[in-house]
Amino acid sequence: MDKKIFLCSICNINSGTCNEDCKFCSQSVRYKADIERFKQKPIDKIISEAKMARKTGALGFCLVTSDKGLTEKTLSFVCDVAKVLQKETPELRLIACNGTASLEQLLTLKEAGVKAYNHNLETSKEFYHNICTTHSWDERYETCQNVNKAGMVLISGGIFGLGETQEDRVSMLNSLKELNPTSVPINFYHHNDALELKPNPLTTDEGLELIKLTREVLSDAQRIMVAGGRELMFGDRQNEIFNYGANSIIVGNYLTTSGRVVSKDLEMLESLNLEVAKKV
Ligand code: SF4
């Protein structure tokens, strides 16, 4: 495993407009969570966020939309943004995370310069109906297969702490292994009072063990990325995640919650003698 740490930054190019009912997600309009909602981020704001991400050492820049999947309008906007960013920030690897997508849509994104696609399985096939009833786990799995068919880099992981059993976690990781993702983002559920789902019951030690388990099961993955919920789950023990197999983190803010300032993450890596990856 590459011990250089890959930093990734995410940019929500629309937010909080989704009609789906994923019970962990404050972006669903059903739960009326107190978050910022907008239909389309202005392109110059996206460019300045991309430049800032690069300045802080991020190599990955992910264009995220809330909504179940790509509409023609979203697809065309993401492609326009991708073309501009290739000129403005050519060093960044462009990733898109736009929900379920057909092979044809993915090929269009690829053509526009998007190198990787992130689509998480979220949880096990068996547990999925407990956290979402408006679309199926199979659709998610199929989108990941489409990413592979399109010859794009697959980024796929899930969320822990939703009330799933250890069996569910192993099942999700085994499903991910079948898909052979390059990078596996693991998120830890971050409770919002508007959501009915109970707060994440995992202890810090259990969270660390789940990183280790992910690393063990997905032994071929280039990167295990600790994504949303890192600060909440690990607090002042965030430095330990790298001993358990993580070699990638999201820096800056998440989609609807704030991350800690990037300088703190860079200081942490320096104190651990861990180098920031400079190329993909
Ligand atoms: S489909 Fe995505 S944005 Fe919509 S509610 Fe589910 S997780 Fe949230």
PDB file of C-alpha atoms and ligand atoms in Angstrom:
ATOM      1  CA  MET A   1       0.000   0.000   0.000  1.00  0.00           C
ATOM      2  CA  ASP A   2       1.199   3.496  -0.871  1.00  0.00           C
ATOM      3  CA  LYS A   3       1.919   5.258   2.414  1.00  0.00           C
ATOM      4  CA  LYS A   4       1.827   8.686   0.813  1.00  0.00           C
ATOM      5  CA  ILE A   5      -1.439  10.252   1.845  1.00  0.00           C
ATOM      6  CA  PHE A   6      -3.834  11.201  -0.927  1.00  0.00           C
ATOM      7  CA  LEU A   7      -5.850  14.307  -0.141  1.00  0.00           C
ATOM      8  CA  CYS A   8      -9.184  14.845  -1.747  1.00  0.00           C
ATOM      9  CA  SER A   9     -11.532  17.807  -1.653  1.00  0.00           C
ATOM     10  CA  ILE A  10     -15.258  17.728  -2.356  1.00  0.00           C
ATOM     11  CA  CYS A  11     -17.374  20.452  -3.883  1.00  0.00           C
ATOM     12  CA  ASN A  12     -21.164  20.339  -3.709  1.00  0.00           C
ATOM     13  CA  ILE A  13     -22.218  21.914  -6.960  1.00  0.00           C
ATOM     14  CA  ASN A  14     -25.829  21.641  -5.935  1.00  0.00           C
ATOM     15  CA  SER A  15     -27.111  20.945  -2.474  1.00  0.00           C
ATOM     16  CA  GLY A  16     -30.097  19.767  -0.500  1.00  0.00           C
ATOM     17  CA  THR A  17     -32.507  19.297  -3.402  1.00  0.00           C
ATOM     18  CA  CYS A  18     -32.941  15.538  -3.334  1.00  0.00           C
ATOM     19  CA  ASN A  19     -36.328  13.814  -3.240  1.00  0.00           C
ATOM     20  CA  GLU A  20     -34.970  10.417  -2.176  1.00  0.00           C
ATOM     21  CA  ASP A  21     -35.419   9.211   1.399  1.00  0.00           C
ATOM     22  CA  CYS A  22     -31.945   8.039   2.470  1.00  0.00           C
ATOM     23  CA  LYS A  23     -32.339   8.151   6.233  1.00  0.00           C
ATOM     24  CA  PHE A  24     -28.766   9.265   6.932  1.00  0.00           C
ATOM     25  CA  CYS A  25     -28.841  12.202   4.539  1.00  0.00           C
ATOM     26  CA  SER A  26     -29.637  15.766   5.476  1.00  0.00           C
ATOM     27  CA  GLN A  27     -29.771  16.660   1.775  1.00  0.00           C
ATOM     28  CA  SER A  28     -33.108  14.916   1.349  1.00  0.00           C
ATOM     29  CA  VAL A  29     -35.887  17.517   1.176  1.00  0.00           C
ATOM     30  CA  ARG A  30     -38.060  15.137   3.222  1.00  0.00           C
ATOM     31  CA  TYR A  31     -36.298  15.759   6.517  1.00  0.00           C
ATOM     32  CA  LYS A  32     -36.158  19.565   6.415  1.00  0.00           C
ATOM     33  CA  ALA A  33     -32.695  19.670   7.920  1.00  0.00           C
ATOM     34  CA  ASP A  34     -31.297  23.126   8.516  1.00  0.00           C
ATOM     35  CA  ILE A  35     -28.690  23.119   5.754  1.00  0.00           C
ATOM     36  CA  GLU A  36     -27.765  25.381   2.877  1.00  0.00           C
ATOM     37  CA  ARG A  37     -29.761  24.448  -0.238  1.00  0.00           C
ATOM     38  CA  PHE A  38     -29.041  25.622  -3.762  1.00  0.00           C
ATOM     39  CA  LYS A  39     -29.666  24.381  -7.290  1.00  0.00           C
ATOM     40  CA  GLN A  40     -26.396  25.239  -8.967  1.00  0.00           C
ATOM     41  CA  LYS A  41     -23.170  26.702  -7.621  1.00  0.00           C
ATOM     42  CA  PRO A  42     -21.801  29.481  -9.856  1.00  0.00           C
ATOM     43  CA  ILE A  43     -18.945  28.251 -11.990  1.00  0.00           C
ATOM     44  CA  ASP A  44     -16.447  30.897 -10.782  1.00  0.00           C
ATOM     45  CA  LYS A  45     -17.070  29.774  -7.191  1.00  0.00           C
ATOM     46  CA  ILE A  46     -16.341  26.182  -8.220  1.00  0.00           C
ATOM     47  CA  ILE A  47     -13.122  27.292  -9.936  1.00  0.00           C
ATOM     48  CA  SER A  48     -11.958  29.214  -6.882  1.00  0.00           C
ATOM     49  CA  GLU A  49     -12.703  26.223  -4.630  1.00  0.00           C
ATOM     50  CA  ALA A  50     -10.718  23.982  -7.012  1.00  0.00           C
ATOM     51  CA  LYS A  51      -7.752  26.382  -6.934  1.00  0.00           C
ATOM     52  CA  MET A  52      -7.912  26.540  -3.156  1.00  0.00           C
ATOM     53  CA  ALA A  53      -8.047  22.737  -2.947  1.00  0.00           C
ATOM     54  CA  ARG A  54      -4.936  22.470  -5.096  1.00  0.00           C
ATOM     55  CA  LYS A  55      -3.127  25.079  -3.020  1.00  0.00           C
ATOM     56  CA  THR A  56      -3.718  23.049   0.127  1.00  0.00           C
ATOM     57  CA  GLY A  57      -2.293  19.896  -1.463  1.00  0.00           C
ATOM     58  CA  ALA A  58      -5.430  18.086  -2.636  1.00  0.00           C
ATOM     59  CA  LEU A  59      -4.982  15.961  -5.742  1.00  0.00           C
ATOM     60  CA  GLY A  60      -8.581  14.850  -6.081  1.00  0.00           C
ATOM     61  CA  PHE A  61     -11.461  17.254  -6.616  1.00  0.00           C
ATOM     62  CA  CYS A  62     -14.928  15.800  -6.564  1.00  0.00           C
ATOM     63  CA  LEU A  63     -17.967  17.462  -8.127  1.00  0.00           C
ATOM     64  CA  VAL A  64     -20.916  16.296  -6.068  1.00  0.00           C
ATOM     65  CA  THR A  65     -24.609  16.737  -6.772  1.00  0.00           C
ATOM     66  CA  SER A  66     -27.469  15.801  -4.491  1.00  0.00           C
ATOM     67  CA  ASP A  67     -30.273  13.914  -6.275  1.00  0.00           C
ATOM     68  CA  LYS A  68     -30.734  10.302  -7.082  1.00  0.00           C
ATOM     69  CA  GLY A  69     -28.907  10.380 -10.376  1.00  0.00           C
ATOM     70  CA  LEU A  70     -27.846  12.351 -13.388  1.00  0.00           C
ATOM     71  CA  THR A  71     -30.472  14.307 -15.282  1.00  0.00           C
ATOM     72  CA  GLU A  72     -29.606  15.656 -18.725  1.00  0.00           C
ATOM     73  CA  LYS A  73     -29.308  19.144 -17.230  1.00  0.00           C
ATOM     74  CA  THR A  74     -26.943  18.024 -14.459  1.00  0.00           C
ATOM     75  CA  LEU A  75     -24.881  15.960 -16.853  1.00  0.00           C
ATOM     76  CA  SER A  76     -24.402  18.909 -19.139  1.00  0.00           C
ATOM     77  CA  PHE A  77     -23.470  21.215 -16.212  1.00  0.00           C
ATOM     78  CA  VAL A  78     -20.948  18.738 -14.772  1.00  0.00           C
ATOM     79  CA  CYS A  79     -19.390  18.344 -18.236  1.00  0.00           C
ATOM     80  CA  ASP A  80     -19.156  22.134 -18.657  1.00  0.00           C
ATOM     81  CA  VAL A  81     -17.506  22.457 -15.236  1.00  0.00           C
ATOM     82  CA  ALA A  82     -15.113  19.589 -15.998  1.00  0.00           C
ATOM     83  CA  LYS A  83     -13.979  21.205 -19.245  1.00  0.00           C
ATOM     84  CA  VAL A  84     -13.284  24.529 -17.511  1.00  0.00           C
ATOM     85  CA  LEU A  85     -11.449  22.894 -14.597  1.00  0.00           C
ATOM     86  CA  GLN A  86      -9.155  20.981 -16.917  1.00  0.00           C
ATOM     87  CA  LYS A  87      -7.840  24.324 -18.109  1.00  0.00           C
ATOM     88  CA  GLU A  88      -7.859  26.101 -14.750  1.00  0.00           C
ATOM     89  CA  THR A  89      -6.546  23.317 -12.501  1.00  0.00           C
ATOM     90  CA  PRO A  90      -5.020  20.645 -14.767  1.00  0.00           C
ATOM     91  CA  GLU A  91      -3.123  19.019 -11.867  1.00  0.00           C
ATOM     92  CA  LEU A  92      -6.325  17.977 -10.110  1.00  0.00           C
ATOM     93  CA  ARG A  93      -7.870  14.604 -10.780  1.00  0.00           C
ATOM     94  CA  LEU A  94     -11.504  15.298 -11.563  1.00  0.00           C
ATOM     95  CA  ILE A  95     -14.007  13.058  -9.876  1.00  0.00           C
ATOM     96  CA  ALA A  96     -17.770  13.175 -10.243  1.00  0.00           C
ATOM     97  CA  CYS A  97     -20.275  11.939  -7.704  1.00  0.00           C
ATOM     98  CA  ASN A  98     -23.715  12.366  -9.196  1.00  0.00           C
ATOM     99  CA  GLY A  99     -25.706   9.341  -8.106  1.00  0.00           C
ATOM    100  CA  THR A 100     -26.912   6.516 -10.281  1.00  0.00           C
ATOM    101  CA  ALA A 101     -25.625   6.763 -13.838  1.00  0.00           C
ATOM    102  CA  SER A 102     -25.929   4.819 -17.071  1.00  0.00           C
ATOM    103  CA  LEU A 103     -22.950   3.648 -19.072  1.00  0.00           C
ATOM    104  CA  GLU A 104     -23.750   6.230 -21.711  1.00  0.00           C
ATOM    105  CA  GLN A 105     -23.820   9.085 -19.185  1.00  0.00           C
ATOM    106  CA  LEU A 106     -20.528   7.942 -17.711  1.00  0.00           C
ATOM    107  CA  LEU A 107     -18.923   7.840 -21.132  1.00  0.00           C
ATOM    108  CA  THR A 108     -20.092  11.428 -21.670  1.00  0.00           C
ATOM    109  CA  LEU A 109     -18.474  12.481 -18.395  1.00  0.00           C
ATOM    110  CA  LYS A 110     -15.281  10.656 -19.337  1.00  0.00           C
ATOM    111  CA  GLU A 111     -15.215  12.431 -22.679  1.00  0.00           C
ATOM    112  CA  ALA A 112     -15.503  15.761 -20.818  1.00  0.00           C
ATOM    113  CA  GLY A 113     -12.420  14.953 -18.745  1.00  0.00           C
ATOM    114  CA  VAL A 114     -13.852  13.328 -15.617  1.00  0.00           C
ATOM    115  CA  LYS A 115     -11.407  10.574 -14.718  1.00  0.00           C
ATOM    116  CA  ALA A 116     -13.120   8.921 -11.775  1.00  0.00           C
ATOM    117  CA  TYR A 117     -16.641   8.356 -10.524  1.00  0.00           C
ATOM    118  CA  ASN A 118     -17.667   7.992  -6.904  1.00  0.00           C
ATOM    119  CA  HIS A 119     -20.740   5.978  -6.078  1.00  0.00           C
ATOM    120  CA  ASN A 120     -21.008   4.322  -2.690  1.00  0.00           C
ATOM    121  CA  LEU A 121     -22.902   1.139  -1.924  1.00  0.00           C
ATOM    122  CA  GLU A 122     -23.668   2.801   1.447  1.00  0.00           C
ATOM    123  CA  THR A 123     -24.336  -0.455   3.311  1.00  0.00           C
ATOM    124  CA  SER A 124     -25.030  -4.136   2.744  1.00  0.00           C
ATOM    125  CA  LYS A 125     -27.605  -5.375   0.239  1.00  0.00           C
ATOM    126  CA  GLU A 126     -29.449  -7.008   3.163  1.00  0.00           C
ATOM    127  CA  PHE A 127     -29.632  -3.874   5.354  1.00  0.00           C
ATOM    128  CA  TYR A 128     -30.228  -1.330   2.608  1.00  0.00           C
ATOM    129  CA  HIS A 129     -34.062  -1.327   2.803  1.00  0.00           C
ATOM    130  CA  ASN A 130     -33.743   0.010   6.366  1.00  0.00           C
ATOM    131  CA  ILE A 131     -32.030   3.171   5.192  1.00  0.00           C
ATOM    132  CA  CYS A 132     -33.606   3.843   1.805  1.00  0.00           C
ATOM    133  CA  THR A 133     -36.873   2.837   0.165  1.00  0.00           C
ATOM    134  CA  THR A 134     -36.927   5.076  -2.911  1.00  0.00           C
ATOM    135  CA  HIS A 135     -34.217   3.341  -4.882  1.00  0.00           C
ATOM    136  CA  SER A 136     -32.552  -0.022  -4.656  1.00  0.00           C
ATOM    137  CA  TRP A 137     -29.134  -1.274  -3.637  1.00  0.00           C
ATOM    138  CA  ASP A 138     -29.022  -3.168  -6.943  1.00  0.00           C
ATOM    139  CA  GLU A 139     -29.222   0.120  -8.846  1.00  0.00           C
ATOM    140  CA  ARG A 140     -26.243   1.371  -6.876  1.00  0.00           C
ATOM    141  CA  TYR A 141     -24.275  -1.781  -7.585  1.00  0.00           C
ATOM    142  CA  GLU A 142     -25.137  -1.512 -11.272  1.00  0.00           C
ATOM    143  CA  THR A 143     -23.872   2.063 -11.465  1.00  0.00           C
ATOM    144  CA  CYS A 144     -20.547   0.887 -10.030  1.00  0.00           C
ATOM    145  CA  GLN A 145     -20.411  -1.841 -12.670  1.00  0.00           C
ATOM    146  CA  ASN A 146     -21.097   0.819 -15.314  1.00  0.00           C
ATOM    147  CA  VAL A 147     -18.149   2.853 -14.035  1.00  0.00           C
ATOM    148  CA  ASN A 148     -15.910  -0.162 -14.554  1.00  0.00           C
ATOM    149  CA  LYS A 149     -17.392  -0.795 -17.999  1.00  0.00           C
ATOM    150  CA  ALA A 150     -16.770   2.841 -18.949  1.00  0.00           C
ATOM    151  CA  GLY A 151     -13.097   2.378 -18.100  1.00  0.00           C
ATOM    152  CA  MET A 152     -13.233   5.087 -15.421  1.00  0.00           C
ATOM    153  CA  VAL A 153     -11.604   4.878 -11.993  1.00  0.00           C
ATOM    154  CA  LEU A 154     -14.157   3.508  -9.547  1.00  0.00           C
ATOM    155  CA  ILE A 155     -14.380   5.063  -6.107  1.00  0.00           C
ATOM    156  CA  SER A 156     -16.861   3.210  -3.949  1.00  0.00           C
ATOM    157  CA  GLY A 157     -17.369   2.670  -0.247  1.00  0.00           C
ATOM    158  CA  GLY A 158     -20.067   3.158   2.335  1.00  0.00           C
ATOM    159  CA  ILE A 159     -21.171   4.419   5.720  1.00  0.00           C
ATOM    160  CA  PHE A 160     -20.765   2.810   9.106  1.00  0.00           C
ATOM    161  CA  GLY A 161     -22.862   3.523  12.173  1.00  0.00           C
ATOM    162  CA  LEU A 162     -26.336   3.393  10.613  1.00  0.00           C
ATOM    163  CA  GLY A 163     -27.535   0.604  12.892  1.00  0.00           C
ATOM    164  CA  GLU A 164     -26.126  -2.176  10.719  1.00  0.00           C
ATOM    165  CA  THR A 165     -24.662  -5.355  12.196  1.00  0.00           C
ATOM    166  CA  GLN A 166     -21.068  -6.503  11.843  1.00  0.00           C
ATOM    167  CA  GLU A 167     -22.374  -9.106   9.387  1.00  0.00           C
ATOM    168  CA  ASP A 168     -23.793  -6.283   7.252  1.00  0.00           C
ATOM    169  CA  ARG A 169     -20.438  -4.510   7.297  1.00  0.00           C
ATOM    170  CA  VAL A 170     -18.616  -7.600   6.115  1.00  0.00           C
ATOM    171  CA  SER A 171     -21.267  -8.178   3.463  1.00  0.00           C
ATOM    172  CA  MET A 172     -20.872  -4.612   2.134  1.00  0.00           C
ATOM    173  CA  LEU A 173     -17.083  -4.931   2.068  1.00  0.00           C
ATOM    174  CA  ASN A 174     -17.320  -8.235   0.190  1.00  0.00           C
ATOM    175  CA  SER A 175     -19.656  -6.622  -2.366  1.00  0.00           C
ATOM    176  CA  LEU A 176     -17.185  -3.782  -2.770  1.00  0.00           C
ATOM    177  CA  LYS A 177     -14.399  -6.282  -3.288  1.00  0.00           C
ATOM    178  CA  GLU A 178     -16.312  -7.777  -6.233  1.00  0.00           C
ATOM    179  CA  LEU A 179     -16.359  -4.315  -7.821  1.00  0.00           C
ATOM    180  CA  ASN A 180     -12.609  -3.825  -7.341  1.00  0.00           C
ATOM    181  CA  PRO A 181     -12.631  -0.076  -6.584  1.00  0.00           C
ATOM    182  CA  THR A 182      -9.400   1.923  -6.750  1.00  0.00           C
ATOM    183  CA  SER A 183     -10.368   3.966  -3.731  1.00  0.00           C
ATOM    184  CA  VAL A 184     -12.735   3.052  -0.895  1.00  0.00           C
ATOM    185  CA  PRO A 185     -14.213   6.013   0.989  1.00  0.00           C
ATOM    186  CA  ILE A 186     -15.535   5.052   4.375  1.00  0.00           C
ATOM    187  CA  ASN A 187     -17.866   7.424   6.135  1.00  0.00           C
ATOM    188  CA  PHE A 188     -19.083   7.436   9.704  1.00  0.00           C
ATOM    189  CA  TYR A 189     -22.666   8.523  10.171  1.00  0.00           C
ATOM    190  CA  HIS A 190     -22.925  12.109  11.360  1.00  0.00           C
ATOM    191  CA  HIS A 191     -26.292  12.592  13.042  1.00  0.00           C
ATOM    192  CA  ASN A 192     -28.416  15.649  12.376  1.00  0.00           C
ATOM    193  CA  ASP A 193     -31.364  16.389  14.686  1.00  0.00           C
ATOM    194  CA  ALA A 194     -33.735  16.523  11.718  1.00  0.00           C
ATOM    195  CA  LEU A 195     -33.001  12.871  10.934  1.00  0.00           C
ATOM    196  CA  GLU A 196     -34.916  10.068  12.615  1.00  0.00           C
ATOM    197  CA  LEU A 197     -31.995   7.680  12.422  1.00  0.00           C
ATOM    198  CA  LYS A 198     -30.378   7.240  15.830  1.00  0.00           C
ATOM    199  CA  PRO A 199     -26.891   8.717  16.346  1.00  0.00           C
ATOM    200  CA  ASN A 200     -23.870   6.637  15.394  1.00  0.00           C
ATOM    201  CA  PRO A 201     -23.340   4.068  18.185  1.00  0.00           C
ATOM    202  CA  LEU A 202     -19.724   3.189  17.281  1.00  0.00           C
ATOM    203  CA  THR A 203     -16.870   3.846  19.679  1.00  0.00           C
ATOM    204  CA  THR A 204     -13.577   5.267  18.441  1.00  0.00           C
ATOM    205  CA  ASP A 205     -11.894   1.882  18.851  1.00  0.00           C
ATOM    206  CA  GLU A 206     -14.644   0.217  16.823  1.00  0.00           C
ATOM    207  CA  GLY A 207     -14.228   2.868  14.120  1.00  0.00           C
ATOM    208  CA  LEU A 208     -10.490   2.170  13.941  1.00  0.00           C
ATOM    209  CA  GLU A 209     -11.128  -1.565  13.718  1.00  0.00           C
ATOM    210  CA  LEU A 210     -13.514  -0.932  10.819  1.00  0.00           C
ATOM    211  CA  ILE A 211     -10.770   0.889   8.919  1.00  0.00           C
ATOM    212  CA  LYS A 212      -8.537  -2.128   9.525  1.00  0.00           C
ATOM    213  CA  LEU A 213     -11.243  -4.527   8.371  1.00  0.00           C
ATOM    214  CA  THR A 214     -11.826  -2.462   5.222  1.00  0.00           C
ATOM    215  CA  ARG A 215      -8.109  -2.533   4.490  1.00  0.00           C
ATOM    216  CA  GLU A 216      -7.987  -6.298   5.005  1.00  0.00           C
ATOM    217  CA  VAL A 217     -10.995  -7.134   2.840  1.00  0.00           C
ATOM    218  CA  LEU A 218     -10.167  -4.612   0.102  1.00  0.00           C
ATOM    219  CA  SER A 219      -6.519  -5.589   0.003  1.00  0.00           C
ATOM    220  CA  ASP A 220      -6.190  -4.696  -3.691  1.00  0.00           C
ATOM    221  CA  ALA A 221      -7.581  -1.181  -3.365  1.00  0.00           C
ATOM    222  CA  GLN A 222      -4.997   1.558  -3.834  1.00  0.00           C
ATOM    223  CA  ARG A 223      -6.602   3.760  -1.244  1.00  0.00           C
ATOM    224  CA  ILE A 224      -8.730   3.495   1.856  1.00  0.00           C
ATOM    225  CA  MET A 225     -10.107   6.960   2.392  1.00  0.00           C
ATOM    226  CA  VAL A 226     -11.549   8.133   5.667  1.00  0.00           C
ATOM    227  CA  ALA A 227     -14.238  10.535   4.505  1.00  0.00           C
ATOM    228  CA  GLY A 228     -17.261  12.054   6.262  1.00  0.00           C
ATOM    229  CA  GLY A 229     -17.516  11.887  10.034  1.00  0.00           C
ATOM    230  CA  ARG A 230     -13.743  11.659  10.625  1.00  0.00           C
ATOM    231  CA  GLU A 231     -13.562  14.470  13.163  1.00  0.00           C
ATOM    232  CA  LEU A 232     -16.654  13.301  15.026  1.00  0.00           C
ATOM    233  CA  MET A 233     -15.678   9.627  15.085  1.00  0.00           C
ATOM    234  CA  PHE A 234     -12.005   9.967  15.976  1.00  0.00           C
ATOM    235  CA  GLY A 235     -11.674  13.370  17.680  1.00  0.00           C
ATOM    236  CA  ASP A 236      -8.147  13.784  18.999  1.00  0.00           C
ATOM    237  CA  ARG A 237      -7.260  10.238  17.876  1.00  0.00           C
ATOM    238  CA  GLN A 238      -7.463  11.048  14.150  1.00  0.00           C
ATOM    239  CA  ASN A 239      -3.728  10.481  13.864  1.00  0.00           C
ATOM    240  CA  GLU A 240      -4.334   6.764  14.553  1.00  0.00           C
ATOM    241  CA  ILE A 241      -6.371   6.122  11.393  1.00  0.00           C
ATOM    242  CA  PHE A 242      -3.194   5.741   9.326  1.00  0.00           C
ATOM    243  CA  ASN A 243      -1.920   2.910  11.542  1.00  0.00           C
ATOM    244  CA  TYR A 244      -5.108   1.024  10.795  1.00  0.00           C
ATOM    245  CA  GLY A 245      -4.753   1.235   7.026  1.00  0.00           C
ATOM    246  CA  ALA A 246      -6.126   4.589   5.889  1.00  0.00           C
ATOM    247  CA  ASN A 247      -3.996   6.348   3.258  1.00  0.00           C
ATOM    248  CA  SER A 248      -6.385   9.002   2.057  1.00  0.00           C
ATOM    249  CA  ILE A 249      -8.566  11.655   3.670  1.00  0.00           C
ATOM    250  CA  ILE A 250     -10.970  14.351   2.620  1.00  0.00           C
ATOM    251  CA  VAL A 251      -9.695  17.789   3.491  1.00  0.00           C
ATOM    252  CA  GLY A 252     -11.827  20.878   4.020  1.00  0.00           C
ATOM    253  CA  ASN A 253     -15.560  20.824   4.456  1.00  0.00           C
ATOM    254  CA  TYR A 254     -17.906  17.953   3.754  1.00  0.00           C
ATOM    255  CA  LEU A 255     -21.200  18.345   1.908  1.00  0.00           C
ATOM    256  CA  THR A 256     -23.332  19.637   4.746  1.00  0.00           C
ATOM    257  CA  THR A 257     -20.953  19.617   7.712  1.00  0.00           C
ATOM    258  CA  SER A 258     -17.704  21.453   8.360  1.00  0.00           C
ATOM    259  CA  GLY A 259     -14.377  19.685   8.408  1.00  0.00           C
ATOM    260  CA  ARG A 260     -11.502  21.048  10.434  1.00  0.00           C
ATOM    261  CA  VAL A 261      -9.153  23.590   8.873  1.00  0.00           C
ATOM    262  CA  VAL A 262      -6.777  21.987   6.377  1.00  0.00           C
ATOM    263  CA  SER A 263      -3.674  23.332   8.148  1.00  0.00           C
ATOM    264  CA  LYS A 264      -4.537  21.101  11.143  1.00  0.00           C
ATOM    265  CA  ASP A 265      -4.592  18.039   8.875  1.00  0.00           C
ATOM    266  CA  LEU A 266      -1.295  19.013   7.265  1.00  0.00           C
ATOM    267  CA  GLU A 267       0.265  19.517  10.713  1.00  0.00           C
ATOM    268  CA  MET A 268      -1.025  16.097  11.766  1.00  0.00           C
ATOM    269  CA  LEU A 269       0.545  14.418   8.720  1.00  0.00           C
ATOM    270  CA  GLU A 270       3.835  16.219   9.269  1.00  0.00           C
ATOM    271  CA  SER A 271       3.948  15.181  12.918  1.00  0.00           C
ATOM    272  CA  LEU A 272       3.479  11.568  11.790  1.00  0.00           C
ATOM    273  CA  ASN A 273       6.182  11.903   9.116  1.00  0.00           C
ATOM    274  CA  LEU A 274       3.611  11.094   6.473  1.00  0.00           C
ATOM    275  CA  GLU A 275       4.058  12.624   3.070  1.00  0.00           C
ATOM    276  CA  VAL A 276       1.226  14.111   1.055  1.00  0.00           C
ATOM    277  CA  ALA A 277       0.898  12.351  -2.320  1.00  0.00           C
ATOM    278  CA  LYS A 278       1.985  14.668  -5.137  1.00  0.00           C
ATOM    279  CA  LYS A 279       0.764  12.603  -8.041  1.00  0.00           C
ATOM    280  CA  VAL A 280      -2.145  10.251  -8.632  1.00  0.00           C
TER     281      VAL A 280
HETATM  282  S1  SF4 B   1     -29.781   9.937  -3.126  1.00  0.00           S
HETATM  283 FE1  SF4 B   1     -27.930  10.922  -2.310  1.00  0.00          FE
HETATM  284  S2  SF4 B   1     -28.471  13.098  -1.984  1.00  0.00           S
HETATM  285 FE2  SF4 B   1     -30.377  11.924  -2.227  1.00  0.00          FE
HETATM  286  S3  SF4 B   1     -31.059  11.504  -0.138  1.00  0.00           S
HETATM  287 FE3  SF4 B   1     -29.872   9.720  -0.892  1.00  0.00          FE
HETATM  288  S4  SF4 B   1     -27.748  10.105  -0.222  1.00  0.00           S
HETATM  289 FE4  SF4 B   1     -28.881  12.048  -0.063  1.00  0.00          FE
END
